[in-house]
Amino acid sequence: MNPSLANRLRIGFAITFALLAGVTVIGVGRLFQLRQDFEDDTTRSFQLEVAGEHLRQAFLVEQAALRGATTDPAVSRFRFERARENADTAAADARELAEGSDAAGLLARRLAAERRWRQQIATPLLRGRAPPPSEQARLAQAVIDSGDRMIAAEGQRREGLREEVSDDTRITALLVGVGLISGLIAAVLLFSGLIASMRRPLEQLVGAAGKLAGGDLRARVKVGGPAETATLGSAFNEMADELQSAYRRVEESRQRLAVTLESLSDGVLTVDPQGIVTDANPAARRLMPAATVGTSVRDLLAGQMPRRRVERLLAGSEEEELHVGGGESILAITASRLGADEGGAVLSIRDISERARLERMKDEFVLTASHELRSPLTSVQGFAELLMLERERLSPKQAETVEIILDNSRHLVRLLNDLLDLARSDAGRLTIKPVPSEVGALVEDVMRTMRPQAESRDQELVQEIEPDLPRVNVEPDRIRQVLVNLLTNAHEYSPDGAMIRVTAARVGEEVEVAVSDDGPGIPAEQLEHIFERFTRGDAGLTQRVGGTGLGLAISKSLVELHGGAIGATSVVDEGSTFRIVLPAIAGAEEDRDAERVVERR
Amino acid sequence: MPRVLIADDSETILLLLRTRLEMEGYEVVTAADGKEVTEALAGSGPESEPDLLLLDAMMPRKSGIDVLRELRDAGVDTPVLIVSAHQGREDIGDTDGLAVSGFISKPIDFDELLRRVAELTRD
């Protein structure tokens, strides 16, 4: 584990600080001590001097005490003793003070001199024997001289001390200064060393980051230096690894996508938010050679589709069909919008010529087959009718047989007509000739037609037609066909005595006709599929030969062909309501005999 | 007794129509295709001229429409009912200027057929 920079720094600074503090403390301490010693010494010296003076004084008093030795020995002795005591005390003090110093020697000589005087002068004097005055003077002088010498020496010594202390102080200060400076230098060195130790790893890191940002995903650093940069270094390496593998994953999936797009048999075009092609896969280039990168999809399609449909296509809501190559091939185009950030869309193009061809073939087949069936049906029905005309000549059994043949042939005819309607509708060939018509009148016609049937089963037909309904553009026969279909269903699936209500009302810009019954109702699962082909209600009710299972599917086609809509609601055991809405004629504009063909979406 | 000429490529239909019309008292002449129509008309004198033609729109070689066109061009102005498997006029072909009196669609609603025939053969 690399040592941490922070730790090193801390340690370094701690040491430096300790060093500096130490130097300072020691320096200051030493200075303090020097001063203290100097003061002590000086004080001692002064005290010694003072003691010396005391000695001197005491000696003088001793000498004085001896002056009357010859005349009054007792008094002299007494004074002398007292003076001697003082002198001894002073001597003792001085001895204490001079202990261990140079002055001790001089003091010793002084005291020795004093001792000699006492011995040779004082004692004899006190005993009455006076030594020669020259001797007295000499020895006395010796004492005083040695005392003075001592004092003088002390004075000199003190001078010397002062100088010494000065020097010492200067030296100490110098040393402290040197110590501080070296401490600071050490700190600076430490700091630069640490920075240096960081610099290289950081430079590496900066360099590698730059390379990474520039696109070189292999950039890594050597993990080194103090712990912090080492951690940073390995974190960087991890990040770069992660980036590299993420990039690789993205690249792989991009490649997969690219390969998929290349190999698709459907064309894929990517367009930007302005509708300009940004990418086209090989299939797209094949199917729509004009859709090259940089072309505008709107321009491409403008000639072949109304603007409105182009916009709807690009909005992603519809599948549009495009006829290219002079109608030879048919392309189905759908668009999916891309996410909010990018905008734009992906267009998918499929060649449905084959599908269209097959559908056409199917439609042709159904149409042709239906036609082909009409002649034989004509024969079957016709001859059965002939037989029926002669039923008196038939046995009851035969008559019944013929009736069955006739009923079924009629059923076949209805089925055929319905199939044909649907086939024509699918093939886009169902046409209507709308004229402005009164909905109320149509409803009444149909009610009239249905009344006998309803009454035969005691069913009540009620009509509620709103007054002043706007007219609608419809082919009357066809709408009647739809209404008959709805009423027939209501009649068939309601029990005897039920009520069937037909209402016609204005709803906004449309006219709504509703047929309600209170029959058994239709369960939700059936209701979902009720307008599909060949679905019928519960067969358990009435297996009436009449129903084809196509009635509602045709009604739906017809109503939608008129620009309207059909729907049903039902509650089981309560009844059902079938509604159709037809757009009302707005204002006074009416198209007469406008022919409308199913728009192939 | 009005005479009706029926043209259809199906023997069965011819039989059917003949039986039904004869039951109502009409005289019936049949033709199986366009050629026989022309022959039948050519071979008929003023008394045996048909009063009404019932032509099937789809016949081999010459369709009912083509036959009609030829007849009209030749000045034959007998009323004509076109019988066709098509429900709407639009699939039959262009009948403008051919003076078609009506269209009967298959399967044939005999009530309607008889009604039209009666209308058109009323003198």
XYZ file of C-alpha atoms in Angstrom:
724
model
C 0.000 0.000 0.000
C 1.502 3.272 -0.983
C 1.929 5.622 1.906
C -0.690 8.254 1.915
C 0.255 11.731 0.930
C -1.871 13.137 3.642
C -0.155 10.966 6.197
C 3.246 11.836 4.894
C 2.344 15.464 4.968
C 1.061 15.189 8.454
C 4.093 13.322 9.633
C 6.392 15.663 7.816
C 4.796 18.716 9.202
C 4.663 17.160 12.640
C 8.347 16.458 12.527
C 9.122 19.872 11.159
C 6.961 21.460 13.738
C 8.534 19.354 16.439
C 11.945 20.288 15.169
C 11.155 23.943 15.027
C 9.408 23.844 18.351
C 12.266 21.934 19.799
C 14.848 24.287 18.495
C 12.841 27.227 19.703
C 12.226 25.735 23.106
C 15.804 24.702 23.521
C 17.051 28.020 22.232
C 14.753 30.027 24.354
C 15.449 27.773 27.267
C 19.109 28.172 26.851
C 18.864 31.896 26.560
C 16.745 31.923 29.603
C 19.213 29.816 31.399
C 22.115 31.927 30.274
C 20.386 34.960 31.573
C 19.470 33.246 34.765
C 22.996 31.996 35.242
C 24.360 35.388 34.475
C 22.054 36.958 36.970
C 22.850 34.328 39.528
C 26.532 34.660 38.986
C 26.383 38.395 38.980
C 24.301 38.395 42.125
C 26.634 36.003 43.735
C 29.539 38.042 42.646
C 28.036 41.166 44.063
C 27.209 39.341 47.208
C 30.750 38.139 47.363
C 31.925 41.603 46.901
C 29.653 42.741 49.635
C 30.886 39.876 51.770
C 34.357 40.978 50.961
C 33.423 44.409 52.102
C 31.931 42.945 55.213
C 35.170 41.106 55.807
C 37.053 44.258 55.313
C 34.802 46.085 57.650
C 34.937 43.308 60.158
C 38.716 43.288 59.968
C 38.812 47.008 60.536
C 36.570 46.568 63.508
C 38.831 43.801 64.708
C 41.749 46.100 64.305
C 39.915 48.827 66.072
C 38.956 46.487 68.801
C 42.581 45.807 69.441
C 43.545 49.431 69.903
C 42.797 49.569 73.497
C 44.289 46.117 74.031
C 47.093 47.459 76.212
C 45.030 49.754 78.244
C 41.858 47.787 78.605
C 42.367 44.179 77.597
C 39.073 42.898 78.811
C 37.124 45.414 76.854
C 39.332 44.854 73.891
C 38.961 41.190 74.083
C 35.247 41.510 74.362
C 35.108 43.825 71.364
C 37.585 41.697 69.499
C 35.595 38.562 70.120
C 32.502 40.193 68.891
C 34.303 41.582 65.863
C 35.800 38.195 65.231
C 32.407 36.598 65.331
C 31.171 39.027 62.779
C 34.264 38.491 60.728
C 33.830 34.754 60.923
C 30.191 35.049 59.968
C 31.168 37.215 57.083
C 33.900 34.732 56.258
C 31.441 31.894 56.391
C 29.045 33.756 54.078
C 31.908 34.582 51.775
C 33.084 31.024 51.799
C 29.603 29.868 50.920
C 29.341 32.381 48.167
C 32.796 31.708 46.816
C 32.358 27.993 46.844
C 33.168 26.429 43.579
C 34.303 29.610 41.941
C 37.585 31.162 41.145
C 37.125 33.539 44.045
C 37.420 30.680 46.468
C 41.209 30.679 46.124
C 41.487 34.383 46.679
C 39.122 34.154 49.577
C 41.138 31.402 51.082
C 44.256 33.596 50.852
C 42.438 36.405 52.426
C 41.157 34.316 55.197
C 44.545 32.789 55.591
C 46.024 36.240 55.763
C 43.469 37.091 58.364
C 44.230 33.991 60.274
C 47.898 34.815 60.202
C 47.210 38.289 61.471
C 45.056 36.929 64.200
C 47.634 34.502 65.156
C 50.573 36.754 64.977
C 49.095 40.049 65.873
C 45.718 39.800 67.443
C 46.317 37.017 69.851
C 49.574 38.306 71.117
C 48.105 41.753 71.501
C 45.322 40.444 73.462
C 47.789 38.627 75.602
C 49.617 41.845 76.185
C 52.503 41.207 73.941
C 52.597 43.690 71.186
C 54.291 42.561 68.002
C 56.360 45.079 66.237
C 54.293 47.731 64.537
C 55.866 47.052 61.200
C 54.745 43.497 61.477
C 51.311 44.621 62.516
C 51.138 46.919 59.629
C 52.458 44.378 57.207
C 50.164 41.598 58.167
C 47.229 43.906 58.427
C 48.025 45.299 55.045
C 48.311 41.731 53.703
C 44.814 41.069 54.884
C 43.455 44.178 53.352
C 45.347 43.697 50.141
C 44.263 40.127 49.745
C 40.749 41.224 50.510
C 40.952 43.987 47.940
C 42.396 41.639 45.447
C 39.552 39.321 45.935
C 37.086 42.077 45.497
C 38.827 43.386 42.471
C 39.056 39.944 41.008
C 35.348 39.580 41.523
C 34.761 42.804 39.697
C 36.866 41.636 36.837
C 35.259 38.310 36.849
C 31.933 39.977 36.509
C 33.107 41.840 33.466
C 34.255 38.623 32.023
C 30.922 37.057 32.751
C 29.104 39.774 30.944
C 31.139 39.311 27.858
C 30.779 35.608 28.118
C 27.070 35.829 28.428
C 26.906 38.174 25.500
C 28.824 35.773 23.384
C 26.801 32.850 24.553
C 23.588 34.657 23.876
C 24.693 35.588 20.427
C 25.746 32.071 19.687
C 22.530 30.670 21.010
C 20.492 33.101 18.954
C 22.513 32.175 15.917
C 21.984 28.533 16.538
C 18.246 29.036 17.006
C 18.162 31.045 13.805
C 20.061 28.365 11.999
C 17.824 25.747 13.501
C 14.661 27.567 12.420
C 15.934 28.179 8.966
C 16.982 24.608 8.517
C 13.633 23.574 9.827
C 11.927 25.753 7.262
C 14.204 24.524 4.544
C 13.422 21.007 5.613
C 9.730 21.812 5.457
C 10.100 23.306 2.011
C 12.088 20.324 0.893
C 9.498 18.007 2.343
C 6.729 19.920 0.652
C 8.416 19.955 -2.722
C 9.287 16.349 -2.326
C 5.681 15.508 -1.672
C 4.469 17.658 -4.518
C 7.001 16.051 -6.749
C 5.828 12.665 -5.665
C 2.357 13.698 -6.681
C 3.268 15.490 -9.814
C 4.248 12.591 -11.898
C 1.182 10.453 -11.160
C -1.049 13.503 -11.664
C 0.574 14.361 -14.936
C 0.083 10.811 -16.039
C -3.527 10.982 -14.986
C -4.141 14.235 -16.806
C -2.456 12.845 -19.881
C -4.455 9.634 -19.794
C -7.727 11.502 -19.215
C -6.954 13.652 -22.196
C -6.292 10.639 -24.349
C -9.487 8.987 -23.131
C -11.506 12.067 -23.928
C -9.842 12.200 -27.312
C -11.112 8.740 -28.084
C -8.196 6.484 -27.186
C -9.962 4.030 -24.935
C -6.801 2.104 -24.165
C -5.343 4.929 -22.075
C -4.391 3.769 -18.593
C -2.082 4.991 -15.842
C 0.529 3.288 -13.782
C -0.756 3.134 -10.274
C 1.885 4.834 -8.124
C 2.785 7.699 -5.906
C 1.156 8.374 -2.606
C -1.989 6.517 -1.647
C -4.318 9.253 -2.864
C -2.994 9.364 -6.400
C -2.649 5.604 -6.365
C -6.324 5.279 -5.528
C -7.166 7.878 -8.118
C -5.027 6.036 -10.602
C -6.681 2.709 -10.074
C -10.112 4.335 -10.073
C -9.230 5.952 -13.375
C -8.108 2.638 -14.778
C -11.304 0.989 -13.665
C -13.323 3.732 -15.240
C -11.392 3.452 -18.462
C -11.900 -0.302 -18.467
C -15.603 0.147 -17.907
C -15.763 2.759 -20.649
C -13.929 0.543 -23.041
C -16.162 -2.445 -22.414
C -19.304 -0.310 -22.535
C -18.141 1.103 -25.815
C -17.464 -2.379 -27.050
C -20.945 -3.515 -26.036
C -22.509 -0.555 -27.788
C -20.390 -1.168 -30.826
C -21.394 -4.828 -30.878
C -25.051 -4.043 -30.611
C -24.707 -1.348 -33.231
C -23.087 -3.909 -35.485
C -25.813 -6.414 -34.794
C -28.351 -3.766 -35.649
C -26.476 -2.806 -38.776
C -26.246 -6.417 -39.904
C -29.917 -6.925 -39.142
C -30.854 -3.854 -41.129
C -28.624 -4.921 -43.985
C -30.214 -8.313 -44.166
C -33.836 -7.291 -43.724
C -36.036 -7.793 -46.687
C -38.140 -4.857 -45.559
C -36.709 -1.441 -46.228
C -35.787 0.750 -43.283
C -35.332 4.496 -43.633
C -34.273 6.777 -40.847
C -35.377 10.369 -41.158
C -34.533 13.354 -39.012
C -37.140 15.656 -37.490
C -37.264 17.651 -40.705
C -38.061 14.548 -42.701
C -34.668 14.294 -44.392
C -33.401 10.766 -44.941
C -30.374 10.074 -42.766
C -29.964 6.394 -43.447
C -31.331 3.756 -45.802
C -30.702 0.021 -45.655
C -30.108 -1.991 -48.843
C -33.726 -3.145 -49.010
C -34.921 0.460 -48.811
C -32.553 1.469 -51.579
C -33.930 -1.353 -53.652
C -37.595 -0.628 -52.979
C -37.377 3.155 -53.143
C -34.256 4.033 -55.091
C -35.121 7.705 -54.939
C -34.906 7.734 -51.140
C -31.211 8.476 -50.834
C -29.536 10.044 -47.824
C -30.254 13.743 -47.840
C -33.500 13.615 -49.775
C -36.692 14.819 -48.206
C -39.305 12.185 -47.601
C -42.021 14.777 -47.978
C -40.773 15.684 -51.427
C -40.529 12.029 -52.398
C -44.087 11.253 -51.415
C -45.610 14.588 -52.323
C -46.387 13.543 -55.839
C -48.004 10.309 -54.831
C -50.021 11.094 -51.738
C -51.937 14.081 -50.486
C -49.998 16.202 -48.031
C -52.352 15.246 -45.224
C -51.542 11.572 -45.601
C -47.834 12.210 -45.747
C -48.054 14.095 -42.460
C -50.169 11.376 -40.884
C -47.617 8.833 -42.021
C -44.707 10.764 -40.537
C -46.629 11.223 -37.336
C -46.523 7.478 -37.020
C -50.226 6.932 -36.897
C -51.080 5.191 -40.121
C -49.866 2.652 -42.590
C -49.866 4.126 -46.040
C -49.761 2.361 -49.346
C -47.741 3.621 -52.194
C -48.095 2.538 -55.772
C -44.838 2.686 -57.606
C -43.544 1.632 -60.911
C -46.743 2.484 -62.697
C -48.816 0.409 -60.315
C -46.630 -2.633 -60.816
C -45.562 -2.896 -57.231
C -47.259 -1.734 -54.115
C -45.337 -0.661 -51.034
C -46.729 -0.445 -47.541
C -45.020 2.205 -45.448
C -45.304 2.669 -41.707
C -43.475 5.119 -39.542
C -42.463 4.967 -35.906
C -41.446 8.108 -34.173
C -38.103 8.111 -32.392
C -37.720 9.273 -28.822
C -38.269 12.825 -27.744
C -34.543 13.696 -27.593
C -33.599 12.746 -31.101
C -36.848 13.355 -32.868
C -37.296 12.036 -36.343
C -38.719 8.689 -37.282
C -37.963 5.267 -38.674
C -39.893 4.290 -41.774
C -40.479 0.666 -42.602
C -41.179 -0.233 -46.211
C -42.620 -3.519 -47.289
C -43.289 -4.725 -50.749
C -46.834 -5.937 -50.573
C -47.329 -6.348 -54.277
C -47.577 -10.044 -53.741
C -49.968 -9.606 -50.891
C -52.000 -7.176 -52.914
C -51.945 -9.495 -55.850
C -53.163 -12.363 -53.715
C -55.887 -10.222 -52.264
C -56.975 -9.188 -55.678
C -56.990 -12.800 -56.742
C -59.070 -13.655 -53.724
C -61.501 -10.888 -54.476
C -61.706 -11.863 -58.113
C -62.266 -15.433 -57.118
C -65.076 -14.606 -54.768
C -66.691 -12.329 -57.283
C -66.364 -14.804 -60.077
C -67.559 -17.674 -57.949
C -70.527 -15.661 -56.767
C -71.444 -14.907 -60.318
C -71.002 -18.431 -61.410
C -73.314 -19.583 -58.697
C -76.112 -17.339 -59.745
C -77.180 -19.279 -62.782
C -77.479 -22.653 -61.073
C -79.243 -20.930 -58.201
C -81.617 -19.360 -60.609
C -82.446 -22.814 -61.864
C -82.861 -24.375 -58.458
C -85.024 -21.576 -57.161
C -86.915 -21.204 -60.368
C -87.807 -24.848 -60.672
C -88.681 -25.117 -57.022
C -91.035 -22.198 -57.477
C -92.541 -23.926 -60.484
C -93.195 -26.941 -58.395
C -94.738 -24.796 -55.687
C -97.114 -23.394 -58.242
C -98.463 -26.889 -58.698
C -98.561 -27.910 -55.076
C -102.147 -29.087 -55.272
C -100.807 -31.849 -57.466
C -98.221 -32.902 -54.939
C -98.560 -35.076 -51.912
C -98.136 -33.251 -48.594
C -94.741 -34.833 -48.215
C -93.692 -33.694 -51.655
C -95.027 -30.254 -51.006
C -93.016 -30.031 -47.824
C -89.940 -31.202 -49.691
C -90.371 -28.559 -52.318
C -90.916 -25.929 -49.692
C -87.645 -26.881 -48.038
C -85.840 -26.749 -51.371
C -87.298 -23.341 -52.038
C -86.501 -21.939 -48.598
C -82.943 -23.121 -48.816
C -82.447 -21.847 -52.290
C -83.682 -18.464 -51.119
C -81.275 -18.677 -48.249
C -78.511 -19.462 -50.685
C -79.428 -16.430 -52.687
C -79.298 -14.175 -49.675
C -75.970 -15.650 -48.674
C -74.652 -15.130 -52.141
C -75.797 -11.538 -52.211
C -74.223 -10.857 -48.891
C -70.962 -12.528 -49.902
C -70.919 -10.543 -53.059
C -71.476 -7.304 -51.192
C -68.605 -8.081 -48.894
C -66.331 -9.211 -51.679
C -67.060 -6.025 -53.594
C -66.486 -3.998 -50.488
C -63.119 -5.688 -49.935
C -62.147 -5.261 -53.542
C -62.991 -1.615 -53.282
C -65.733 -1.993 -55.811
C -68.749 -1.457 -53.660
C -70.336 1.713 -54.850
C -73.166 3.757 -53.582
C -75.064 6.584 -55.172
C -75.939 8.894 -52.337
C -78.747 11.365 -52.602
C -80.040 13.718 -49.944
C -82.558 11.668 -48.030
C -84.831 11.978 -45.054
C -83.859 9.555 -42.355
C -87.353 9.634 -40.922
C -88.867 8.465 -44.180
C -86.409 5.608 -44.482
C -87.140 4.483 -40.942
C -90.850 4.579 -41.555
C -90.473 2.536 -44.754
C -88.595 -0.132 -42.968
C -90.951 -0.168 -40.012
C -93.806 -0.698 -42.382
C -92.038 -3.619 -43.998
C -91.194 -5.232 -40.672
C -94.548 -4.743 -38.977
C -96.217 -7.916 -40.254
C -93.349 -10.057 -39.083
C -93.236 -8.395 -35.692
C -96.946 -8.692 -35.198
C -96.831 -12.384 -36.066
C -94.906 -12.832 -32.850
C -96.739 -10.205 -30.826
C -93.753 -7.940 -30.798
C -94.377 -4.254 -30.398
C -92.642 -1.862 -32.766
C -92.221 1.646 -31.460
C -90.755 4.497 -33.418
C -89.559 7.860 -32.079
C -88.360 10.130 -34.800
C -87.163 13.581 -33.819
C -88.812 16.317 -35.828
C -86.716 18.490 -38.157
C -83.896 16.053 -38.569
C -81.270 17.221 -41.046
C -81.022 15.282 -44.267
C -78.240 12.803 -44.959
C -76.407 11.887 -48.125
C -77.174 8.210 -48.541
C -78.294 5.608 -51.034
C -81.766 4.897 -49.695
C -81.845 1.197 -50.625
C -78.619 0.562 -48.855
C -79.627 2.323 -45.658
C -82.903 0.499 -45.737
C -80.901 -2.684 -46.117
C -78.983 -1.788 -42.960
C -82.104 -0.908 -41.004
C -83.845 -4.070 -42.126
C -80.837 -6.032 -40.982
C -80.898 -4.412 -37.526
C -84.629 -4.782 -37.122
C -84.587 -8.348 -38.332
C -81.954 -9.187 -35.775
C -83.949 -7.480 -33.044
C -87.072 -9.318 -34.162
C -85.409 -12.696 -34.359
C -83.462 -12.563 -31.144
C -86.213 -11.088 -28.996
C -88.841 -13.305 -27.454
C -92.496 -13.129 -28.326
C -94.217 -10.043 -26.998
C -91.013 -8.078 -26.711
C -90.758 -4.409 -27.507
C -88.500 -3.094 -30.223
C -87.859 0.597 -30.312
C -86.405 2.579 -33.175
C -85.280 6.137 -32.565
C -83.856 8.742 -34.880
C -82.258 11.845 -33.420
C -79.732 14.532 -34.165
C -76.417 14.210 -32.359
C -74.091 17.091 -33.097
C -73.287 17.069 -36.790
C -74.740 13.617 -37.277
C -78.004 11.764 -37.310
C -78.230 8.720 -35.112
C -80.644 5.870 -35.591
C -80.882 3.378 -32.774
C -82.662 0.034 -32.670
C -83.212 -1.248 -29.140
C -84.743 -4.403 -27.919
C -85.307 -5.880 -24.485
C -84.253 -9.333 -25.513
C -81.678 -11.554 -23.895
C -78.767 -9.239 -24.609
C -75.333 -10.121 -25.888
C -72.438 -11.169 -23.652
C -69.336 -9.022 -23.806
C -67.128 -11.615 -25.515
C -69.602 -11.956 -28.358
C -70.221 -8.223 -28.546
C -66.555 -7.696 -29.361
C -66.832 -9.722 -32.539
C -70.377 -9.008 -33.462
C -69.607 -7.032 -36.599
C -67.263 -9.676 -37.934
C -68.213 -12.137 -40.645
C -70.040 -15.345 -39.963
C -70.545 -14.664 -36.265
C -74.037 -15.180 -35.029
C -75.831 -14.893 -31.761
C -76.643 -17.822 -29.604
C -77.702 -20.484 -32.069
C -79.899 -22.017 -29.418
C -82.485 -19.293 -29.852
C -83.661 -19.645 -33.363
C -81.962 -21.616 -36.028
C -83.808 -19.572 -38.580
C -82.779 -20.413 -42.066
C -82.804 -16.764 -42.945
C -79.731 -15.608 -41.096
C -76.405 -15.618 -42.931
C -74.088 -14.353 -40.214
C -72.975 -11.658 -42.655
C -75.711 -9.125 -42.102
C -73.911 -7.016 -39.517
C -70.605 -7.215 -41.370
C -72.298 -5.858 -44.462
C -74.189 -3.247 -42.478
C -70.871 -2.076 -41.078
C -69.289 -1.841 -44.523
C -72.265 0.006 -45.895
C -72.535 2.463 -43.022
C -68.819 3.185 -43.105
C -68.972 3.592 -46.851
C -71.445 6.404 -46.218
C -68.954 8.034 -43.873
C -70.785 6.921 -40.781
C -70.238 4.480 -37.979
C -72.016 1.580 -36.352
C -71.888 0.313 -32.818
C -73.666 -1.890 -30.344
C -74.173 -1.956 -26.608
C -75.834 -4.653 -24.622
C -76.577 -5.844 -21.118
C -77.234 -9.544 -20.678
C -80.867 -10.233 -19.769
C -81.804 -6.625 -20.336
C -81.470 -6.069 -24.041
C -79.336 -4.612 -26.781
C -79.103 -1.389 -28.707
C -77.578 -1.052 -32.147
C -76.741 2.436 -33.298
C -75.739 3.900 -36.602
C -74.624 7.470 -37.106
C -74.603 9.198 -40.460
C -73.096 12.589 -41.182
C -75.763 15.184 -41.738
C -75.680 17.410 -44.766
C -74.175 20.653 -43.630
C -75.935 23.809 -44.713
C -77.677 23.895 -48.002
C -74.942 22.371 -50.146
C -76.039 19.082 -51.530
C -74.247 16.895 -53.959
C -76.641 15.205 -56.217
C -75.643 11.834 -57.537
C -72.176 12.111 -56.212
C -70.655 8.702 -56.546
C -68.363 7.605 -53.808
C -65.999 4.706 -53.983
C -64.487 3.043 -51.010
C -61.218 4.791 -50.295
C -58.426 2.276 -50.178
C -56.565 3.294 -47.103
C -100.450 -13.767 -77.410
C -97.198 -12.034 -77.076
C -94.136 -13.817 -78.216
C -90.970 -13.706 -76.189
C -87.508 -14.624 -77.393
C -85.221 -15.911 -74.664
C -81.492 -16.162 -75.127
C -79.287 -17.890 -72.545
C -76.354 -20.261 -72.806
C -77.791 -22.505 -70.076
C -80.313 -25.091 -71.234
C -81.670 -25.311 -67.754
C -82.392 -21.614 -67.582
C -83.972 -21.722 -70.995
C -86.197 -24.565 -69.835
C -87.087 -22.728 -66.672
C -87.965 -19.500 -68.357
C -89.847 -21.207 -71.127
C -91.909 -23.255 -68.668
C -92.730 -20.267 -66.533
C -93.616 -17.964 -69.368
C -95.634 -20.584 -71.158
C -97.533 -21.151 -67.917
C -98.521 -17.516 -68.133
C -99.589 -17.936 -71.686
C -96.722 -16.458 -73.593
C -95.273 -17.923 -76.705
C -91.622 -18.635 -76.281
C -88.749 -18.929 -78.707
C -85.365 -19.894 -77.400
C -81.806 -19.255 -78.528
C -78.670 -20.648 -76.976
C -76.309 -17.960 -78.154
C -76.020 -14.727 -80.089
C -75.897 -16.495 -83.425
C -79.169 -18.286 -82.800
C -80.735 -15.010 -81.794
C -79.869 -13.440 -85.113
C -81.023 -16.558 -86.945
C -84.255 -16.661 -85.025
C -84.971 -13.023 -85.776
C -83.963 -13.301 -89.391
C -86.071 -16.344 -89.857
C -89.171 -14.746 -88.430
C -91.720 -12.946 -90.416
C -93.790 -10.000 -89.195
C -96.295 -12.296 -87.532
C -93.690 -14.415 -85.869
C -91.544 -11.542 -84.780
C -90.900 -11.564 -81.034
C -92.521 -8.786 -79.018
C -89.852 -8.884 -76.371
C -86.330 -10.105 -76.097
C -84.914 -11.545 -72.906
C -81.178 -11.584 -73.351
C -78.654 -13.082 -71.005
C -75.794 -10.582 -70.673
C -73.082 -13.234 -70.527
C -72.971 -15.651 -73.382
C -70.030 -17.290 -75.111
C -68.749 -15.837 -78.344
C -71.134 -12.927 -78.377
C -72.519 -11.368 -75.232
C -76.087 -10.261 -74.943
C -74.943 -6.640 -75.161
C -73.056 -7.208 -78.375
C -76.058 -8.986 -79.882
C -78.237 -6.080 -78.862
C -75.875 -3.602 -80.411
C -75.918 -5.477 -83.678
C -79.710 -5.666 -83.615
C -80.086 -2.002 -82.879
C -77.654 -1.176 -85.620
C -79.720 -3.353 -87.901
C -82.762 -1.346 -86.981
C -84.426 -3.876 -84.738
C -86.308 -1.929 -82.137
C -87.934 -4.715 -80.180
C -87.961 -4.025 -76.424
C -85.209 -5.837 -74.568
C -84.769 -7.005 -71.024
C -81.209 -7.884 -70.061
C -80.843 -10.772 -67.682
C -77.606 -10.802 -65.775
C -75.880 -12.303 -62.829
C -74.650 -8.821 -62.009
C -76.642 -6.852 -59.560
C -75.616 -3.463 -60.650
C -75.530 -1.953 -64.079
C -71.933 -0.912 -63.819
C -70.491 -4.364 -64.399
C -72.516 -5.215 -67.434
C -71.015 -2.884 -69.879
C -71.977 0.197 -71.727
C -75.644 0.063 -72.627
C -76.070 3.697 -73.564
C -78.040 4.223 -76.697
C -79.085 0.611 -76.888
C -82.590 1.230 -75.596
C -82.541 -1.376 -72.895
C -85.923 -1.447 -71.233
C -84.815 -3.082 -68.033
C -82.407 -5.294 -66.154
C -83.310 -8.516 -64.438
C -80.742 -9.884 -62.075
C -80.115 -13.494 -61.271
C -81.409 -15.316 -59.349
C -84.563 -14.346 -61.072
C -87.421 -12.920 -59.108
C -90.213 -14.308 -61.231
C -92.851 -11.988 -59.840
C -90.866 -9.042 -61.014
C -89.969 -10.690 -64.293
C -93.572 -11.448 -65.137
C -94.603 -7.963 -64.202
C -91.991 -6.404 -66.507
C -92.797 -8.776 -69.334
C -96.453 -7.960 -69.011
C -95.692 -4.239 -69.046
C -93.500 -4.443 -72.066
C -95.736 -6.674 -74.155
C -98.883 -4.730 -73.562
C -99.974 -3.457 -76.896
